[in-house]
Tab-separated table of C-alpha atoms in Angstrom:
chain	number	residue	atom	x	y	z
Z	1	UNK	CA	-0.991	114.403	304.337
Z	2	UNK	CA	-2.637	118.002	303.113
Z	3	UNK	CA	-5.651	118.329	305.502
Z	4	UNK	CA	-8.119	121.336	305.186
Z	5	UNK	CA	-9.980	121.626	308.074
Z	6	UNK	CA	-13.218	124.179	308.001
Z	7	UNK	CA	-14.817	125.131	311.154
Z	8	UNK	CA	-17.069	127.435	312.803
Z	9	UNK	CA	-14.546	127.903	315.759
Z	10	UNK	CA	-10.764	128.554	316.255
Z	11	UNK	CA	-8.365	129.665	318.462
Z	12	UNK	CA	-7.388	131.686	320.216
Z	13	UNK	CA	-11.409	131.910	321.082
Z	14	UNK	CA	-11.841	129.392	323.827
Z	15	UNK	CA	-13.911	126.352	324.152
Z	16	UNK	CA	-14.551	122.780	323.920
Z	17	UNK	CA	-14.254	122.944	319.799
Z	18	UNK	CA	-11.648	124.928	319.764
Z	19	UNK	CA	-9.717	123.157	321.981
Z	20	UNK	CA	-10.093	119.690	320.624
Z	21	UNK	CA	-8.974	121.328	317.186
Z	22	UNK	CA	-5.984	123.497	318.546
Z	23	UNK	CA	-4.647	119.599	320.514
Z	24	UNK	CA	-4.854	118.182	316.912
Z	25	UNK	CA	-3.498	120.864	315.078
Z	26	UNK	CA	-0.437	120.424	317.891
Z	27	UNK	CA	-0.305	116.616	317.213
Z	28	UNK	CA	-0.537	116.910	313.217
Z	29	UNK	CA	1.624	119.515	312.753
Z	30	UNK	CA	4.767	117.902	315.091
Z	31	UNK	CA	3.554	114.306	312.624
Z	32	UNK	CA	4.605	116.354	309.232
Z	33	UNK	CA	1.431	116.873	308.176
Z	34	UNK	CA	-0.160	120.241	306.560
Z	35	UNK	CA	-3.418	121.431	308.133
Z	36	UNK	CA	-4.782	124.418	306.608
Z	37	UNK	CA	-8.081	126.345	308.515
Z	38	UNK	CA	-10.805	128.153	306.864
Z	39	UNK	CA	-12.354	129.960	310.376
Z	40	UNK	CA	-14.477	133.226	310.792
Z	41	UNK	CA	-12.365	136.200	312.338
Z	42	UNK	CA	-12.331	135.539	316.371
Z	43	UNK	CA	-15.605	136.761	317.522
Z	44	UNK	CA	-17.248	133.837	320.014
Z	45	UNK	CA	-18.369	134.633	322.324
Z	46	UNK	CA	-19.856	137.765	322.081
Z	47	UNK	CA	-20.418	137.636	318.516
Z	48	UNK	CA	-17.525	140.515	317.474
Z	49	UNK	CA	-13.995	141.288	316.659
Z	50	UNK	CA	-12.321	141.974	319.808
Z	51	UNK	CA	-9.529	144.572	319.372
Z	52	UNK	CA	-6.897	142.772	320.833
Z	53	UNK	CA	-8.069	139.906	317.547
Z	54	UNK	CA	-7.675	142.424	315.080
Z	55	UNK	CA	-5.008	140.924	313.396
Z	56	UNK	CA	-7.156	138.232	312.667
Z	57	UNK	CA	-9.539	140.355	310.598
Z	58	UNK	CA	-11.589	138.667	307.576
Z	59	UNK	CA	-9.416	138.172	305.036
Z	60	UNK	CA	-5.840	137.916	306.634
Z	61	UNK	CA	-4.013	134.519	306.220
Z	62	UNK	CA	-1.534	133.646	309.315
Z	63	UNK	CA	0.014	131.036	310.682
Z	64	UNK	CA	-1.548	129.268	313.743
Z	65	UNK	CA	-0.240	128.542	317.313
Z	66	UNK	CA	1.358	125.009	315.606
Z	67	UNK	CA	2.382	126.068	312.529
Z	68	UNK	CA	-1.078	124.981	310.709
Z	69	UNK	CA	-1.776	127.966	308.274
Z	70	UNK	CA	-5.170	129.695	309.134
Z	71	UNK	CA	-7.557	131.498	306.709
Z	72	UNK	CA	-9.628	133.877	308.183
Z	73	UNK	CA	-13.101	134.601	306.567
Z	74	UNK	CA	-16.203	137.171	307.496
Z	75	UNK	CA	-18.963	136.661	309.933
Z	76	UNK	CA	-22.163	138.939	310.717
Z	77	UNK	CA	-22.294	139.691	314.209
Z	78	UNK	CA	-24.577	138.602	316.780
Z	79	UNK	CA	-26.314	138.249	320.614
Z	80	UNK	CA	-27.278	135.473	322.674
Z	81	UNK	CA	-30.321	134.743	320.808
Z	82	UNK	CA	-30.637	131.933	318.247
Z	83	UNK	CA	-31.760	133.482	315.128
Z	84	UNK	CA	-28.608	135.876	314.629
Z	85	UNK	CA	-26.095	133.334	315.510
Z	86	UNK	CA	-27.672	130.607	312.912
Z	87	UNK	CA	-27.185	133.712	310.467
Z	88	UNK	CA	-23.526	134.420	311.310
Z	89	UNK	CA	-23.183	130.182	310.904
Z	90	UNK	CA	-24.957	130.875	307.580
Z	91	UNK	CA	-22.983	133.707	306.597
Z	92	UNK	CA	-19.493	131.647	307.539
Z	93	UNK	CA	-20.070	128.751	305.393
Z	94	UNK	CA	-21.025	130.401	302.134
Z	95	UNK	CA	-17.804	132.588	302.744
Z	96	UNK	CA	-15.664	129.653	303.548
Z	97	UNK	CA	-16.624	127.850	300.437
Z	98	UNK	CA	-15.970	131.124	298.692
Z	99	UNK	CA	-12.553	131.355	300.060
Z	100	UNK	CA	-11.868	127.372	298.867
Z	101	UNK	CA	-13.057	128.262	295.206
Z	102	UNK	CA	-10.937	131.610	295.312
Z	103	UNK	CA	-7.731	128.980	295.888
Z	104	UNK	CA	-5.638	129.028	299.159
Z	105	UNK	CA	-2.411	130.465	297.957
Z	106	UNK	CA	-1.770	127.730	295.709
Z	107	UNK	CA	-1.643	124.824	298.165
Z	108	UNK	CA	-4.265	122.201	297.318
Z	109	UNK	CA	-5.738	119.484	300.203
Z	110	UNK	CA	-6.403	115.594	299.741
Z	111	UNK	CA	-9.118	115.677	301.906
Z	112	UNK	CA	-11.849	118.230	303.260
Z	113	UNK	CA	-12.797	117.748	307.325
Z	114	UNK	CA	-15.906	120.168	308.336
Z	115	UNK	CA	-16.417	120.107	311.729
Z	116	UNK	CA	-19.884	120.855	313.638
Z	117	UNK	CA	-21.120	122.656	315.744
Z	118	UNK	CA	-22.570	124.700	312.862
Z	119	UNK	CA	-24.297	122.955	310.584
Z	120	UNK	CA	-24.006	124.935	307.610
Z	121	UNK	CA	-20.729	124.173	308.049
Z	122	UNK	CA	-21.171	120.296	306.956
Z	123	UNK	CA	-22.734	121.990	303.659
Z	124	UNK	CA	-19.687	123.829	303.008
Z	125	UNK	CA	-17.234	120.749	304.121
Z	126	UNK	CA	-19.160	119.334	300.677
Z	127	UNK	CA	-19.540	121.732	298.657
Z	128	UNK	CA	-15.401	122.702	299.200
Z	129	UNK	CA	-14.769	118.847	298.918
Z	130	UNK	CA	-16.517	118.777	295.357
Z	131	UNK	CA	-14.710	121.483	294.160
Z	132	UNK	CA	-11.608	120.837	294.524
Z	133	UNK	CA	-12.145	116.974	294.025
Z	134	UNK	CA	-10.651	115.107	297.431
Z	135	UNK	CA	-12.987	113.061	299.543
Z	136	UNK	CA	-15.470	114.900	302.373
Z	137	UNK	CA	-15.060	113.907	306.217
Z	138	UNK	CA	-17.947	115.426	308.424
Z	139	UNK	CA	-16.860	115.706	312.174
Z	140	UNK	CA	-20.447	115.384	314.265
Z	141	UNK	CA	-19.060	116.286	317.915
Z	142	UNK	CA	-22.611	116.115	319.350
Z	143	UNK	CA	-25.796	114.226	318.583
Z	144	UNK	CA	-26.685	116.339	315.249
Z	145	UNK	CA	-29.531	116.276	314.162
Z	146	UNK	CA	-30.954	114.815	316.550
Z	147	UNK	CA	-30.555	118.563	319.089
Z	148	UNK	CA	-33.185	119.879	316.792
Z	149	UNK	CA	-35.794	117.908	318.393
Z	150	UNK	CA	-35.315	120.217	321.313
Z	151	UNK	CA	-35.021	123.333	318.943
Z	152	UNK	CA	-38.090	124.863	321.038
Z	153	UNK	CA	-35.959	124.978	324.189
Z	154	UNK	CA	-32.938	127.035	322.916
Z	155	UNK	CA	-33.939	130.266	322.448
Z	156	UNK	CA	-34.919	131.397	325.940
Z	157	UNK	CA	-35.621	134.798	326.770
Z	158	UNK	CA	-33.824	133.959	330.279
Z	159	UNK	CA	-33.150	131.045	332.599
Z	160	UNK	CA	-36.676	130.416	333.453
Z	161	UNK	CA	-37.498	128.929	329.567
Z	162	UNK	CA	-39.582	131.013	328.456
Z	163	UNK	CA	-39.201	130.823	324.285
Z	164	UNK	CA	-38.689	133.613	322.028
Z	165	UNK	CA	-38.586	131.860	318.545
Z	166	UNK	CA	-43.216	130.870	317.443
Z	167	UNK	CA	-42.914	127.219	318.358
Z	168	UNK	CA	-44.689	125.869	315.673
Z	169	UNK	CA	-42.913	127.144	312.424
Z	170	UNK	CA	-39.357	126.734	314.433
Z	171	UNK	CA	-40.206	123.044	314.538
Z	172	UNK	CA	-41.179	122.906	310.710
Z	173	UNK	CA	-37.974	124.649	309.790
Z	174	UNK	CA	-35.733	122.142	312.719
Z	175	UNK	CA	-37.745	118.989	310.916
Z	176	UNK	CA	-36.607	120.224	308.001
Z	177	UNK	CA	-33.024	120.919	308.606
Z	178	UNK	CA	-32.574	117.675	310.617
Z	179	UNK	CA	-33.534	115.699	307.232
Z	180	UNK	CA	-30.972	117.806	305.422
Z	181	UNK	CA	-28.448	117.350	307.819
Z	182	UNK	CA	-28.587	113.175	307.885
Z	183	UNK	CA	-28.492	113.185	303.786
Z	184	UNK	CA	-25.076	115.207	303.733
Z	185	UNK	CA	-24.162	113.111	306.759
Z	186	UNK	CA	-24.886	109.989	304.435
Z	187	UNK	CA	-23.117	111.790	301.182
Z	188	UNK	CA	-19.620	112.430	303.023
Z	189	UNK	CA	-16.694	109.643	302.769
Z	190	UNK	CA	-16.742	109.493	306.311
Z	191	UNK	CA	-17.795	110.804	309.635
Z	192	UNK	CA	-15.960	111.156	312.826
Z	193	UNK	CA	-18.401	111.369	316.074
Z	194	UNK	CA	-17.136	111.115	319.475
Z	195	UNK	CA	-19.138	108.444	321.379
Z	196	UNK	CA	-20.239	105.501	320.696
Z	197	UNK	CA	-23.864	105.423	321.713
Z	198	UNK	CA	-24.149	108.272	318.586
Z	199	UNK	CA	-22.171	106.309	316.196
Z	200	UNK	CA	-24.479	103.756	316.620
Z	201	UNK	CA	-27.337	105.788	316.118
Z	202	UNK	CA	-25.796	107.072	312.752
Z	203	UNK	CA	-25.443	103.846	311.570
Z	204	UNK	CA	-28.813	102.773	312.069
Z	205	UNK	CA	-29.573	105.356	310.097
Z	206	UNK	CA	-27.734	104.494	306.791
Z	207	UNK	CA	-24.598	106.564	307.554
Z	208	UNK	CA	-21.317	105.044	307.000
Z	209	UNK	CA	-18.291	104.970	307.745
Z	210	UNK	CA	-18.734	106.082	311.247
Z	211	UNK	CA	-15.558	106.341	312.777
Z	212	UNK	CA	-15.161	107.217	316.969
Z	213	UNK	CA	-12.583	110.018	317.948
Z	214	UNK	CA	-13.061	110.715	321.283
Z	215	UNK	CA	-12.100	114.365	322.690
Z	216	UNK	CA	-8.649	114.137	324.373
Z	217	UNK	CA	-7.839	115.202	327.684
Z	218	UNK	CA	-4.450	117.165	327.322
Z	219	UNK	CA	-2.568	117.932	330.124
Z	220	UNK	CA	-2.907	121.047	332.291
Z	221	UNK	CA	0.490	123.073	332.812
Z	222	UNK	CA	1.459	123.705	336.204
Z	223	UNK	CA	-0.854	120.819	337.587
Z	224	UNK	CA	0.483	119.367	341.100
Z	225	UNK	CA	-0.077	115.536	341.401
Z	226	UNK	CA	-2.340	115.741	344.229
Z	227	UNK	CA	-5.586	115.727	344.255
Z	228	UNK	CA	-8.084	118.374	344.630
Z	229	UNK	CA	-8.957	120.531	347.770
Z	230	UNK	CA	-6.191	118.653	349.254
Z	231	UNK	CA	-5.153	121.342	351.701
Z	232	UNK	CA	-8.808	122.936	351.933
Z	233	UNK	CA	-9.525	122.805	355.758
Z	234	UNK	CA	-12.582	125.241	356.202
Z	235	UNK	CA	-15.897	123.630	355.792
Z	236	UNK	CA	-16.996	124.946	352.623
Z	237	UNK	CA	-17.569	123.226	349.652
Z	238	UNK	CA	-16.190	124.675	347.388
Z	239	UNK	CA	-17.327	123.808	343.312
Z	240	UNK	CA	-16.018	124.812	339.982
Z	241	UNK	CA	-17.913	125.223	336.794
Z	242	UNK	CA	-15.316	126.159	333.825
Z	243	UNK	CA	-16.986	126.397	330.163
Z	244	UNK	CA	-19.627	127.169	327.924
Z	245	UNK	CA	-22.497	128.684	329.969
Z	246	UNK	CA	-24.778	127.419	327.025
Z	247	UNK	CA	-28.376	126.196	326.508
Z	248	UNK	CA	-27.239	122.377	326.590
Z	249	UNK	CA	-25.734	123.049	329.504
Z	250	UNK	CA	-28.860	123.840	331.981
Z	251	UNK	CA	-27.172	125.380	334.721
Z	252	UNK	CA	-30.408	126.810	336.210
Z	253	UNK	CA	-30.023	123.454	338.061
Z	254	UNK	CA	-26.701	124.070	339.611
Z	255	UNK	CA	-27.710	127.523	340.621
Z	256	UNK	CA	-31.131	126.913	342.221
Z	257	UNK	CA	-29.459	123.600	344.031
Z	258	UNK	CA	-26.598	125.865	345.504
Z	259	UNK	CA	-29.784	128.314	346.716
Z	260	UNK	CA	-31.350	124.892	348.246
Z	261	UNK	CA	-28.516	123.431	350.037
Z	262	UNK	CA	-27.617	126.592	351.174
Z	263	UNK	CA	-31.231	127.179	352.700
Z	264	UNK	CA	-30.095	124.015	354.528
Z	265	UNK	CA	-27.499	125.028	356.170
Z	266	UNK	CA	-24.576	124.007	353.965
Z	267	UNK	CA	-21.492	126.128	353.286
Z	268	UNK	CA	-21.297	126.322	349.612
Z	269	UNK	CA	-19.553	128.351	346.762
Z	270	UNK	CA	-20.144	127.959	343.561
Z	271	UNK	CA	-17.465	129.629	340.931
Z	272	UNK	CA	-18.661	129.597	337.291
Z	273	UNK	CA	-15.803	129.996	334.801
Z	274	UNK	CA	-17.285	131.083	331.562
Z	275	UNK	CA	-19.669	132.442	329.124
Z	276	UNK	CA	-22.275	131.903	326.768
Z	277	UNK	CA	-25.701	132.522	325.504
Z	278	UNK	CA	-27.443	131.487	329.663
Z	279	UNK	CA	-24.862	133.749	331.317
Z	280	UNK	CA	-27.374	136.686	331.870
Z	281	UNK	CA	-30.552	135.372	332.979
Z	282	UNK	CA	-28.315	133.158	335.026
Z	283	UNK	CA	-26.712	136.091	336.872
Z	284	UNK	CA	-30.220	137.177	337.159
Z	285	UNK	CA	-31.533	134.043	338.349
Z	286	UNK	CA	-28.392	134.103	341.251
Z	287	UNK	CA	-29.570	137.585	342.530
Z	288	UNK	CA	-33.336	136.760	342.271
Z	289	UNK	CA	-32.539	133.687	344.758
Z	290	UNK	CA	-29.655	134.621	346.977
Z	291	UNK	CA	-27.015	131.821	345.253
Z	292	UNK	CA	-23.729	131.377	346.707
Z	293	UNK	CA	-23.213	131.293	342.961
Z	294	UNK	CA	-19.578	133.328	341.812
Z	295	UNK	CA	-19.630	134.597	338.173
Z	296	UNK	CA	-16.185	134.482	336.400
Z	297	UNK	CA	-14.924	135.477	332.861
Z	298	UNK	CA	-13.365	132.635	330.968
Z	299	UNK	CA	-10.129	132.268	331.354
Z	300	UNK	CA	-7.092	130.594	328.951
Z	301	UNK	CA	-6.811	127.224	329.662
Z	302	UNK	CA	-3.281	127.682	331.208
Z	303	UNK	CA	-4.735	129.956	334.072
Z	304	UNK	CA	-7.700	126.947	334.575
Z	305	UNK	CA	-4.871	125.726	337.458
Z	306	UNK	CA	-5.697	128.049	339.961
Z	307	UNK	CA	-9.270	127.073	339.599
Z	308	UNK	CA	-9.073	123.634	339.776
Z	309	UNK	CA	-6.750	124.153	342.620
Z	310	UNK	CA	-9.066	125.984	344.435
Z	311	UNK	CA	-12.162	123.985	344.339
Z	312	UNK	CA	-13.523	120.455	346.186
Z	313	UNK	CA	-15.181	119.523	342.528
Z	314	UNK	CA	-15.838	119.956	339.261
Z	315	UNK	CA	-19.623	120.926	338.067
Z	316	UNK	CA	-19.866	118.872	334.714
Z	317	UNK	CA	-23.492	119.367	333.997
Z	318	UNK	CA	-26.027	118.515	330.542
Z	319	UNK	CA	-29.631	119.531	329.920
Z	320	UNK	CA	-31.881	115.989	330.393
Z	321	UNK	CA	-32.180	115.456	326.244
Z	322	UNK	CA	-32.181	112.478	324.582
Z	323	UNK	CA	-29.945	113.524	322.116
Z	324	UNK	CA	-27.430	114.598	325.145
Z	325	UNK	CA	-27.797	111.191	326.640
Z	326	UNK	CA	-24.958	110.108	323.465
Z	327	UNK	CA	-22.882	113.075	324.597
Z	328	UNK	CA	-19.983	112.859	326.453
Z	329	UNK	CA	-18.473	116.898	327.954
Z	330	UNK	CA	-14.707	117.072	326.971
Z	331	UNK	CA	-14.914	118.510	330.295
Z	332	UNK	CA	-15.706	115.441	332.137
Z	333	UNK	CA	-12.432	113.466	330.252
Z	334	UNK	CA	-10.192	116.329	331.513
Z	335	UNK	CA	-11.536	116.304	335.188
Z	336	UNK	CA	-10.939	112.545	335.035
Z	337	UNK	CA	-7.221	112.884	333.371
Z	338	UNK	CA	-6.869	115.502	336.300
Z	339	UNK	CA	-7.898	113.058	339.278
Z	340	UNK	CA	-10.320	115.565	340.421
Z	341	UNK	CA	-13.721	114.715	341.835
Z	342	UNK	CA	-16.682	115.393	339.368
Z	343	UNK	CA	-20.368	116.080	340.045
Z	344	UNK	CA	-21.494	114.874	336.795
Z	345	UNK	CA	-25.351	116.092	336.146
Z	346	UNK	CA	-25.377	114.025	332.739
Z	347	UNK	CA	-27.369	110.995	331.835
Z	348	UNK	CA	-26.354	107.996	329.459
Z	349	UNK	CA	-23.051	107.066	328.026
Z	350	UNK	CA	-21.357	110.179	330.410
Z	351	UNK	CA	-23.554	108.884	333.194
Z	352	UNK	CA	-21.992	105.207	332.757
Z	353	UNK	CA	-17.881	106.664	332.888
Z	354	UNK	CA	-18.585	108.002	335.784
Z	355	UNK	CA	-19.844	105.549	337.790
Z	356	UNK	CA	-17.591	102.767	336.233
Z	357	UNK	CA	-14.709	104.253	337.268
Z	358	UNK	CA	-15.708	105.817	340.277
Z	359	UNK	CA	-15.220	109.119	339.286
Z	360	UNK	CA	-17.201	111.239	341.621
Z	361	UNK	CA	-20.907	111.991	342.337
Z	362	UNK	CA	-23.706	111.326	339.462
Z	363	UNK	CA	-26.657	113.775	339.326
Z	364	UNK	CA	-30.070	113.213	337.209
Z	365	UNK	CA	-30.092	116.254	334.735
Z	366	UNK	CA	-32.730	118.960	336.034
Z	367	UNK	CA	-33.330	117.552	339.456
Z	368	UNK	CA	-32.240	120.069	341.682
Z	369	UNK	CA	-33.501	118.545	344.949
Z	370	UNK	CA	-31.072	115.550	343.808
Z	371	UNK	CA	-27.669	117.747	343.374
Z	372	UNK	CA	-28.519	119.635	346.560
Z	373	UNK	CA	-28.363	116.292	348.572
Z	374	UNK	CA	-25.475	115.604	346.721
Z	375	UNK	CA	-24.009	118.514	347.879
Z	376	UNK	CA	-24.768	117.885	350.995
Z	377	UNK	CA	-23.421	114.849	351.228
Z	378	UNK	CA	-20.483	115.852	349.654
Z	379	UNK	CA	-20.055	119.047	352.599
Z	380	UNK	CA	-20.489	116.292	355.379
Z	381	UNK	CA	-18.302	113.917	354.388
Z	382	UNK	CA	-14.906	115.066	352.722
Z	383	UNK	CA	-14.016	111.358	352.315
Z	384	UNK	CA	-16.264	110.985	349.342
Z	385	UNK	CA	-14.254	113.532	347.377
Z	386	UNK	CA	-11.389	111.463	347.074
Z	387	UNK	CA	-11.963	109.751	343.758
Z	388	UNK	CA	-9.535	106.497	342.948
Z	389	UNK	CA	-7.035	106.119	339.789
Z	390	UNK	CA	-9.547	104.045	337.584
Z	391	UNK	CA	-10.650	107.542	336.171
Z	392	UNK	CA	-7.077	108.347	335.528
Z	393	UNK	CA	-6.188	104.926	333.669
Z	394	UNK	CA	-9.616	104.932	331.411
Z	395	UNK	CA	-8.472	108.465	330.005
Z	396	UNK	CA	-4.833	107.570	329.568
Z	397	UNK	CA	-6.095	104.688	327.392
Z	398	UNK	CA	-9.033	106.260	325.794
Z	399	UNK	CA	-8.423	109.890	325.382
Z	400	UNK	CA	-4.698	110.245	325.147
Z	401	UNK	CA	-3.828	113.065	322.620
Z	402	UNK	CA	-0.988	111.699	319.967
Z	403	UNK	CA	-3.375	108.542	320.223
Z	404	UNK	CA	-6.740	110.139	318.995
Z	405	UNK	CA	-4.425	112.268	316.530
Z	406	UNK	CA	-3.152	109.036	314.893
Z	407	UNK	CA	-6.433	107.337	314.734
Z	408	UNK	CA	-7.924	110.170	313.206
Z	409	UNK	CA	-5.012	110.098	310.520
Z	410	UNK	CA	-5.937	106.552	309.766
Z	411	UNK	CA	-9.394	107.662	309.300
Z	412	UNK	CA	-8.146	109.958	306.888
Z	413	UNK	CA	-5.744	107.879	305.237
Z	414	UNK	CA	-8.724	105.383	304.918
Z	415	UNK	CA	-10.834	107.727	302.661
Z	416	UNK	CA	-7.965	109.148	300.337
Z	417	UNK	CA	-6.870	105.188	299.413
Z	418	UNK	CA	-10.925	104.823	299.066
Z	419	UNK	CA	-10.887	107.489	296.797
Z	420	UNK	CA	-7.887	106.578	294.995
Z	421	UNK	CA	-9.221	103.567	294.827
């Protein structure tokens, strides 16, 4: 199959979407089939070219880690504020379609798959589709647009919330949007979400096919079979936060509950892994209160090891929306797939993995009082860390790479016959 893929975000940036789209790229590619990418230049997260991405500039065609062929188009740079990164999405989609109408070297797709976040980008996915004639898949990794309800807690001046964007014509122009987004959602052949509670929602609303591809949980290289903090015989706990230090991801909650339980007496460190729009005013929020909070830059995935080696557990932590409540972190199916114990501050269809399988502590999203004692508890007793293999045999049969790759093929397959049809 001839699969053209456009997206916001590509390797070798790293994060959640570009990781689930490199591990199917890998899986595609080593099935026969052509994937083709229509990206922006390398430039999250700090919103510019890096100069060790130059040759990656807009404009240059190259081939990708697996052999999948990667067009590279122009972005407008940006901060950590909203408005100029919803411009750079903007500015991405109009020049991806424009790349699509200018050809791709001759090579011609059966099938279009624009993948969100970036929601301009489902716009594109459509308008690209129609021009070249081949069916439209829209990949909806979170609850979209249903995140716009919550549009007047994203742009936040710092970690205490404190909105930069006028309230009242943001949520005109989110109410908007979010109607705009469900009628190309409901206009594509298909769309590929990752959870079921949201592909239920979507359905309810009119769209269909809805198809569920879960994220995957690849393996790590260089990952022991043992489980985590194993040989760890001080008394500190030691926790890991590795990803996207986001708005979605309200780590103000982590931060001030590592100031609380260490006001209690526990031994604590908390490493954060990452970056992302929250970084500074959470830096600023770890000074202002003391944290035993560590600030890291991300890292390639292949050097996570030493991280996850070092800590007691993983941080995998949501914001307490509604619409996150039908998310599930691609973090939390890698922790599992690792054995490794997870503090899970998530609510809803993430909230109910966890617990059915045992797979570490549950937290309600924004309660910080709630993760301290958890951390507490944790720092007392050491036997609560270990975690059974029920995680480990859920991922195995629900997010097992070359599995989600083929489903997603059928999925695809599905729409070109449809079409054909």
């Amino acid at each position: 199959m001839r699969i053209l893929l456009l997206s916001q975000y590509y390797a070798p940036e790293v994060g959640a979407p570009q990781h689930r789209w490199s591990g199917l790229a890998r899986c595609l590619t080593a099935a026969g089939h052509e994937l083709h990418v229509v990206a922006p230049a390398p430039h999250y997260p700090h919103g510019h070219l890096l100069p060790e991405h130059r040759a990656f500039a807009p404009g240059r065609t190259h081939a990708g880690e697996h052999g999948e062929v990667v067009h590279r188009v122009r972005f407008r740079p940006y901060d950590e504020r909203v408005r100029p990164r919803m411009a750079d999405e903007a500015v991405v989609a109009s020049a991806a379609v424009a790349t699509v109408r200018r050809g791709l070297g001759g090579w011609r797709p059966e099938v279009v798959v624009a993948t969100v976040p970036s929601l301009p980008m489902l716009w594109a996915g459509g308008r690209a589709a129609r021009h070249l004639g081949v069916p439209f898949v829209a990949e909806v990794r979170d609850a979209w647009p249903d995140l716009l309800v919550v549009a007047d807690d994203w742009d936040h001046a710092d970690a205490h919330g404190r909105p930069s964007l006028p309230a009242r014509a943001a949520r005109r122009g989110m109410s908007a949007l979010g109607a705009a987004t469900t009628r190309l959602q409901r206009r594509a052949d298909a769309v590929v979400v990752t959870t079921d509670a949201f592909a239920q929602v979507l359905r309810s609303r009119g769209v269909e096919p809805v198809h569920v591809v879960r994220n995957a949980a690849h393996e790590l290289p260089g990952w022991p079979d043992r489980p985590a903090g194993a040989e760890h015989h001080d008394d500190v706990l030691r926790v890991l936060y590795g990803g996207t230090v986001g708005r979605a991801q309200g780590l103000a909650t982590a931060v001030r509950a590592a100031a609380l339980a260490q006001a209690r007496g526990v031994r604590l460190e908390l490493r954060v892994v990452g970056a992302g729009a929250d970084r500074r005013g959470l830096e600023a929020l770890t000074r202002e209160l003391g944290a035993p909070v560590v600030w890291c830059d991300p890292v390639p995935r292949s050097r996570m090891t030493e991280h996850y080696a070092w800590c007691d557990t993983v941080l995998v932590s949501l914001r307490g929306w509604a619409a996150l409540e039908m998310a599930v972190p691609s973090k939390l199916y890698e922790v599992m797939g690792l054995g490794v114990h997870a503090t899970a501050v998530v609510a809803g269809e993430a909230r109910e993995i966890v617990e059915g399988r045992h797979a570490g502590a549950v937290s309600t999203p924004g309660d910080v009082e709630q993760l301290a004692d958890t951390w507490e508890r944790l720092a007392a007793d050491r036997t609560l860390l270990e975690v059974p293999a029920l995680g480990r045999a859920w991922v195995a049969e629900n997010a097992r790479p070359d599995a989600l790759a083929e489903a997603y093929v059928g999925v695809l397959d599905s729409v070109v016959a449809r079409r054909g049809a």
